[in-house]
Coordinates of C-alpha atoms and ligand atoms in Angstrom, one line a residue:
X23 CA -29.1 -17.0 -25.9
X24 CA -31.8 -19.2 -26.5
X25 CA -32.8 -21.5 -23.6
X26 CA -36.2 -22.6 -24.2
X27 CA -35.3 -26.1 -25.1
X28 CA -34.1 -26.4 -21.4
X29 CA -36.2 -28.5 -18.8
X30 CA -37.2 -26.5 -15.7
X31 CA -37.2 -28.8 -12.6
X32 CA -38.1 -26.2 -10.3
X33 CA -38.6 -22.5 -9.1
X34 CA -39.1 -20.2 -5.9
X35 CA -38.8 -16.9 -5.3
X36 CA -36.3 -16.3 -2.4
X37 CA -38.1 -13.1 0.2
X38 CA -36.1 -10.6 1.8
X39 CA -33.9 -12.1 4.4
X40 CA -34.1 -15.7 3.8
X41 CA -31.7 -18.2 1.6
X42 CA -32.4 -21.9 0.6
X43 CA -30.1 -24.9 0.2
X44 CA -30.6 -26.9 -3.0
X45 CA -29.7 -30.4 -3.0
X46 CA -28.4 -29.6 -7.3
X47 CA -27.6 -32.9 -9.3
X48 CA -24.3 -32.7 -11.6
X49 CA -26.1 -31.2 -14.7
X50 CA -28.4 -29.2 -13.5
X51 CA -28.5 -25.5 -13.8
X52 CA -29.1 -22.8 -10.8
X53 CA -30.5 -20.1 -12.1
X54 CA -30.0 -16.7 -9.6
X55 CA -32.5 -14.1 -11.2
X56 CA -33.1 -10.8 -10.3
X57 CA -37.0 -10.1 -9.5
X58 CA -37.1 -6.2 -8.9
X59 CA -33.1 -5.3 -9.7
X60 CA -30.3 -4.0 -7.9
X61 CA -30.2 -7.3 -5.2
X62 CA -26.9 -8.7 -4.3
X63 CA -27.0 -12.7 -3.3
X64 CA -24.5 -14.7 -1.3
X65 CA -23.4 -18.0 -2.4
X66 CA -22.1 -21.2 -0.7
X67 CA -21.3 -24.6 -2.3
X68 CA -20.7 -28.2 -0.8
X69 CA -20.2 -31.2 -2.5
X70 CA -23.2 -32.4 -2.0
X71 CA -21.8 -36.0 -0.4
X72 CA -18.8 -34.7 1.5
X73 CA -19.4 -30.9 3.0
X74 CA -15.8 -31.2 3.8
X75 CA -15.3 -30.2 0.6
X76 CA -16.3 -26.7 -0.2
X77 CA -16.0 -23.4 -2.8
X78 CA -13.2 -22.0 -2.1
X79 CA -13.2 -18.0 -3.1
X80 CA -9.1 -17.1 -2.7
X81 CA -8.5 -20.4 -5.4
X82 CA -11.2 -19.2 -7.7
X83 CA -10.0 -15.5 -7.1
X84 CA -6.5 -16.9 -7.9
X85 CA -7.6 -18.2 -11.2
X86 CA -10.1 -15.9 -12.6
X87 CA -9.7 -12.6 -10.5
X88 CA -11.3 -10.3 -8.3
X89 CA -14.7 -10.7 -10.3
X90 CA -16.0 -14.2 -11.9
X91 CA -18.1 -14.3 -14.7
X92 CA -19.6 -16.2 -17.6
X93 CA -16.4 -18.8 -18.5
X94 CA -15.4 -19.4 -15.2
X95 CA -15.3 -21.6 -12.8
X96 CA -15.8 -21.8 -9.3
X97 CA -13.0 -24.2 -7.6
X98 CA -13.3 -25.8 -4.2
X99 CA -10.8 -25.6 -1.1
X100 CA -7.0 -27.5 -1.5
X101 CA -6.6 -30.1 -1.4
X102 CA -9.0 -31.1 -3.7
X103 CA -9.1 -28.1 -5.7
X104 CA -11.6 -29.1 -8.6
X105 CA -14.3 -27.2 -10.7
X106 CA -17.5 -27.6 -8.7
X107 CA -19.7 -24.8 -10.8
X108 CA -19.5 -23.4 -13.9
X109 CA -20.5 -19.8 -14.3
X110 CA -22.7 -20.5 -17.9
X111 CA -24.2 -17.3 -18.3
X112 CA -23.7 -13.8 -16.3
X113 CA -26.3 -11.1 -17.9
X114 CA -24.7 -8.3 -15.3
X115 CA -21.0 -8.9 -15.1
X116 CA -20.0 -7.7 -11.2
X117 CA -19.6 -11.0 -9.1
X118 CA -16.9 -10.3 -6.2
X119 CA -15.0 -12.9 -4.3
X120 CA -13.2 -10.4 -2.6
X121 CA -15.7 -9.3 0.2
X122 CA -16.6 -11.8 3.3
X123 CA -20.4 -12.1 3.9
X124 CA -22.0 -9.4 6.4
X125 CA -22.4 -10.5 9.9
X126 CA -24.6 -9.9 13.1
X127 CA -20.8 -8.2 14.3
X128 CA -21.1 -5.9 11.6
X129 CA -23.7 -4.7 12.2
X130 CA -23.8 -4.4 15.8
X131 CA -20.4 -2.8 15.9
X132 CA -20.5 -0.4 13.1
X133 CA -23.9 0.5 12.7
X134 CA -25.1 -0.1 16.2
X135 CA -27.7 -2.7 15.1
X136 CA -27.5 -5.7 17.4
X137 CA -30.6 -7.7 15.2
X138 CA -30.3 -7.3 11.7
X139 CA -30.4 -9.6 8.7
X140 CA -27.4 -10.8 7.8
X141 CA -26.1 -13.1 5.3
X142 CA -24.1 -14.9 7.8
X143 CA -27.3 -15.8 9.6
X144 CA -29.3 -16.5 6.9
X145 CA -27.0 -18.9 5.5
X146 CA -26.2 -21.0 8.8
X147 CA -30.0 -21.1 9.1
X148 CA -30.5 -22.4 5.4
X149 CA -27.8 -24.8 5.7
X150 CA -29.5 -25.9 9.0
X151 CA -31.2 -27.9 6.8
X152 CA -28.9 -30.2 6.0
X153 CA -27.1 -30.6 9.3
X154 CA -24.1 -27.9 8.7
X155 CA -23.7 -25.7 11.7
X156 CA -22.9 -21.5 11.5
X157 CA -18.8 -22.3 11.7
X158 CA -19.8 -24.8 8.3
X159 CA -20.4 -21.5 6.3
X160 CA -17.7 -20.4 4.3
X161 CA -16.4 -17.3 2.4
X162 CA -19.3 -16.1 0.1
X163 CA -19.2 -16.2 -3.1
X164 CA -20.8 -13.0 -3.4
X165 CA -23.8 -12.3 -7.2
X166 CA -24.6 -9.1 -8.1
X167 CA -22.2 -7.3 -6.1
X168 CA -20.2 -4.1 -7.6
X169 CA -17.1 -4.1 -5.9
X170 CA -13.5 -2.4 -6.3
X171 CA -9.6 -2.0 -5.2
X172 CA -8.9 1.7 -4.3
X173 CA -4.6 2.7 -4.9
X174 CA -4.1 1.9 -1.5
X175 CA -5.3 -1.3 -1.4
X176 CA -8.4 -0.3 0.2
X177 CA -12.0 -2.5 -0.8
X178 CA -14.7 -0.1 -1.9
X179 CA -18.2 -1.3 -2.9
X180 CA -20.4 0.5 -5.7
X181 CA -24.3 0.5 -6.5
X182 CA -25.1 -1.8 -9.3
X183 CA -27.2 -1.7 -11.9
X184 CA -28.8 -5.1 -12.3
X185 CA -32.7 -5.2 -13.4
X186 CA -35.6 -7.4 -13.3
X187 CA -34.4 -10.4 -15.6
X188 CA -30.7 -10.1 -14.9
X189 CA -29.5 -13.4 -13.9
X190 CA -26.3 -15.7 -13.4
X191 CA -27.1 -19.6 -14.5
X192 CA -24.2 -21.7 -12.6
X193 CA -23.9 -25.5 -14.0
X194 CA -23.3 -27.8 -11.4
X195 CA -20.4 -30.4 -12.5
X196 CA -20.7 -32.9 -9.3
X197 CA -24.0 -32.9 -7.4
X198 CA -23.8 -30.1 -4.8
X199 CA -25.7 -28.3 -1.8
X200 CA -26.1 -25.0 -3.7
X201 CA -26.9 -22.3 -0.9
X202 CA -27.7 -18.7 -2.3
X203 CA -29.1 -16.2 0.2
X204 CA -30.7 -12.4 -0.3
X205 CA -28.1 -10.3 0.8
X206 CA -29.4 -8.7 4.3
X207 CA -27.5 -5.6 3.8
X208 CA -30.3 -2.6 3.1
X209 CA -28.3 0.0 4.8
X210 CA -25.2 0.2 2.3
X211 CA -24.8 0.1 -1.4
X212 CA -24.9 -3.7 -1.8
X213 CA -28.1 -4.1 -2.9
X214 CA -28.7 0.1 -3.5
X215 CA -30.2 0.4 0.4
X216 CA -33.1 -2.0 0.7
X217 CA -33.7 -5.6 0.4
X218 CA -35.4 -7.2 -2.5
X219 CA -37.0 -10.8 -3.5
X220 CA -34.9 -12.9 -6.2
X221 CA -35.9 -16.0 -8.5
X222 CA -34.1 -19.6 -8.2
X223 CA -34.8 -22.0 -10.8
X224 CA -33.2 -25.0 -11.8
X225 CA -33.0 -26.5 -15.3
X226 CA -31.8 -29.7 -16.7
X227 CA -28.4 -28.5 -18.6
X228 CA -28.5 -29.2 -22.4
X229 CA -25.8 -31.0 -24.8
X230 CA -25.6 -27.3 -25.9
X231 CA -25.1 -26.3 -22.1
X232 CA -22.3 -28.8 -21.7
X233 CA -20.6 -27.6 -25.3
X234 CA -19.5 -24.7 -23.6
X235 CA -17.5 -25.7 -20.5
X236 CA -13.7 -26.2 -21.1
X237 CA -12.3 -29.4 -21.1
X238 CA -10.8 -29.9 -17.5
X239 CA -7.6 -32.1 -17.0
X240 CA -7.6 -34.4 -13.6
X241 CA -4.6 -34.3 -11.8
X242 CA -3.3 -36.4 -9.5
X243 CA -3.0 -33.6 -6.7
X244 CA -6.5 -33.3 -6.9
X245 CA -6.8 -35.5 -3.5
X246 CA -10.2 -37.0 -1.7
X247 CA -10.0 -38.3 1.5
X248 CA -8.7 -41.6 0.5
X249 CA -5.7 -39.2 0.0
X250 CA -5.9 -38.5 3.4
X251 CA -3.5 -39.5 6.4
X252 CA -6.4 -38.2 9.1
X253 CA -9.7 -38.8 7.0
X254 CA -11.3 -38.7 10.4
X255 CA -14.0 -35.7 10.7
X256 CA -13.2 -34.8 14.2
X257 CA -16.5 -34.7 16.7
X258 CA -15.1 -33.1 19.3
X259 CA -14.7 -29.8 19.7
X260 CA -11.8 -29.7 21.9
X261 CA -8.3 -29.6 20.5
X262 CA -6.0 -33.1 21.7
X263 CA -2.8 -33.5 20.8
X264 CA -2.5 -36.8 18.9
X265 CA -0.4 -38.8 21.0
X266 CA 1.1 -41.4 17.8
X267 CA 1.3 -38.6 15.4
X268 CA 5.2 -38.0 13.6
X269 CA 5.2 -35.9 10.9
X270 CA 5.6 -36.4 7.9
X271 CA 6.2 -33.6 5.3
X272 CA 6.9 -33.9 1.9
X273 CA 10.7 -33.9 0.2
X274 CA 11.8 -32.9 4.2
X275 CA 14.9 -32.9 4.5
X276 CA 15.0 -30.8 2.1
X277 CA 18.2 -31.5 -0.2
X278 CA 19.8 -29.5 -2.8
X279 CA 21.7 -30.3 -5.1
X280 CA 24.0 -28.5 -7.9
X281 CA 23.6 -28.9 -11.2
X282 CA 26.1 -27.3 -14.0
X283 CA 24.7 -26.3 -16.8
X284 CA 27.0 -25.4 -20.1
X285 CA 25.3 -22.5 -22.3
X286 CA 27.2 -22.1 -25.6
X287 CA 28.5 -18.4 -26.7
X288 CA 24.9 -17.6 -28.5
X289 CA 23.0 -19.1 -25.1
X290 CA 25.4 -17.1 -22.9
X291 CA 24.9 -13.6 -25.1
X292 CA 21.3 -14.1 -24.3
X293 CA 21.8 -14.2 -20.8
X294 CA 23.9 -11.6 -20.5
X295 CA 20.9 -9.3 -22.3
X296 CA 18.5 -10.2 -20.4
X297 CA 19.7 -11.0 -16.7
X298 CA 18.2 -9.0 -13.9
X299 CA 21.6 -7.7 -12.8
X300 CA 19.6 -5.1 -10.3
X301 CA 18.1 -7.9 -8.9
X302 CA 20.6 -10.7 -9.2
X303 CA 24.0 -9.3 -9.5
X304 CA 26.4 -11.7 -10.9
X305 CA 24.7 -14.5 -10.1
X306 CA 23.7 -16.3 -13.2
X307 CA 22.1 -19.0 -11.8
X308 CA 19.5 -17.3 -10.0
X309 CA 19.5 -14.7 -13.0
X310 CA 19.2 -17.4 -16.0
X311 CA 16.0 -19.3 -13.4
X312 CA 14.3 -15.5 -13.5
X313 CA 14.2 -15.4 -17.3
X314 CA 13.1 -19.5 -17.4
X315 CA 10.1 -18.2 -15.2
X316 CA 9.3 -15.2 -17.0
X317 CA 9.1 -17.2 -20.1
X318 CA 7.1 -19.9 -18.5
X319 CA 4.7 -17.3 -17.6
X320 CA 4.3 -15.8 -20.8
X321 CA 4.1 -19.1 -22.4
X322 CA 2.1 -21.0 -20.6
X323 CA -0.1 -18.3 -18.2
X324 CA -0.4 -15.8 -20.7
X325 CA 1.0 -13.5 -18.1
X326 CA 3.1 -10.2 -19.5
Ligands
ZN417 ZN1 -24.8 -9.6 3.1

């Protein structure tokens, strides 16, 4: 795809065991490029004027599955739940959000490695930068990583086979604190068992850039902390019970109510044919609400 008639703003190579917070305007394009190959990168995400709000891998895994790629979007935390990033172009096609960044633990308790890079590390120390602290990092969103389900639910990762050039380009839709890091892991098959430099750069997006994200619909459960009944970042760390608090929880009491519902010979027929009697017995109501889902599904999730 042709992007010479992007603008670069800027460009570093990232070395072996380090990462780098980028303050990225909304419309600008991070550009995570592989230098020598075969280098997986850890990625965090903040909304660049409230941290509170972060990437959130289960929502984005929930969406778009155990690996986004080019045409998806990565979603922060509930209860905001909107699009911060969109994934514009993916050159290698094996992101995972399934995996949690490595760790000093890890490394000390499996391998027997008490000082080791590790991307938990180097991303509290690149977000140190901005003020975050090492419980601020958050589930990695994890490039260039080769990953897998085995029958019994088991997570297995692969070698991959990205080379010099390979690169994902991630559009920032609200002005974030983009934080990628070099994987630390050279004794696995991460980043195929040694640690390797990559490339950031960041372009201005073009009109043709923004033609091919989605339209996105607001909702009104998309909630800031205006929304909020404690907006209140707590300073402390100590936990205090809150002396005034009476909760308050949505439709509780929970109330419900019967409604009959007349289906006429033809309806009924239908029913009959399809009801999950293994599952629901006699009980048409429950039976007639399975089939109403399952047609929801297919009709509106695209879901067999
Ligand atoms: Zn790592």
């Amino acid at each position: 795809m042709n992007r010479a008639d992007r603008k670069l703003v800027s460009t570093l190579v990232l070395e072996p065991g380090t990462g780098k917070a980028i303050e990225l305007l909304k419309g600008q394009i991070l550009r995570v490029e592989q230098v020598e190959g075969g280098q997986c990168v850890d990625f965090n995400c903040f909304n660049l004027h409230d941290y509170k709000e972060s990437m959130h891998t289960g929502r984005t895994r929930t969406l778009h599955g155990l690996y986004p790629t080019e045409g998806h979007f990565m979603w922060s935390a509930p209860p905001r739940e909107r699009a911060m990033m969109y994934i514009l172009e993916d050159t290698v096609r094996c992101n995972d959000v399934m995996f949690p960044r490595c760790s000093a633990n890890l490394y000390e308790s499996v391998y027997g490695l008490p000082v080791h890079t590790n991307c938990h590390d180097i991303q509290a120390e690149a977000q140190r930068e901005y003020g975050l602290t090492p419980d601020d990092v958050h589930d990695s969103f994890n490039l260039f990583m080769q990953t897998g389900v085995r029958p019994d639910g088991s997570l297995f990762i692969e070698r991959h086979h990205s080379v010099p050039g390979d690169h994902v380009d991630l559009l920032a839709l609200m002005d974030v604190l983009a934080v990628p890091n070099v994987c630390g892991a050279d004794i696995m098959r991460t980043s195929n068992f040694a640690i390797k430099p990559v490339r950031l750069s960041v372009f201005e997006a073009t009109e043709a850039d923004w033609a091919m994200v989605p339209a996105l619909k607001t909702w009104a459960t998309q909630r800031t902390p205006a929304d909020f009944r404690n907006s209140r970042i707590k300073a402390t760390r100590e936990l205090r019970r809150d002396p005034g608090y009476s909760p308050e929880f949505t439709n509780v009491p929970i109330v419900y109510e019967g409604h009959a519902i007349t289906l006429d010979d033809e309806e009924f027929a239908l029913l009959t044919k399809h009801a999950r009697r293994d599952l629901y017995g006699d009980d048409d109501a429950l039976a007639l609400r399975d089939i109403v889902f399952t047609w929801w599904e297919q009709t509106f999730l695209g879901r067999d």
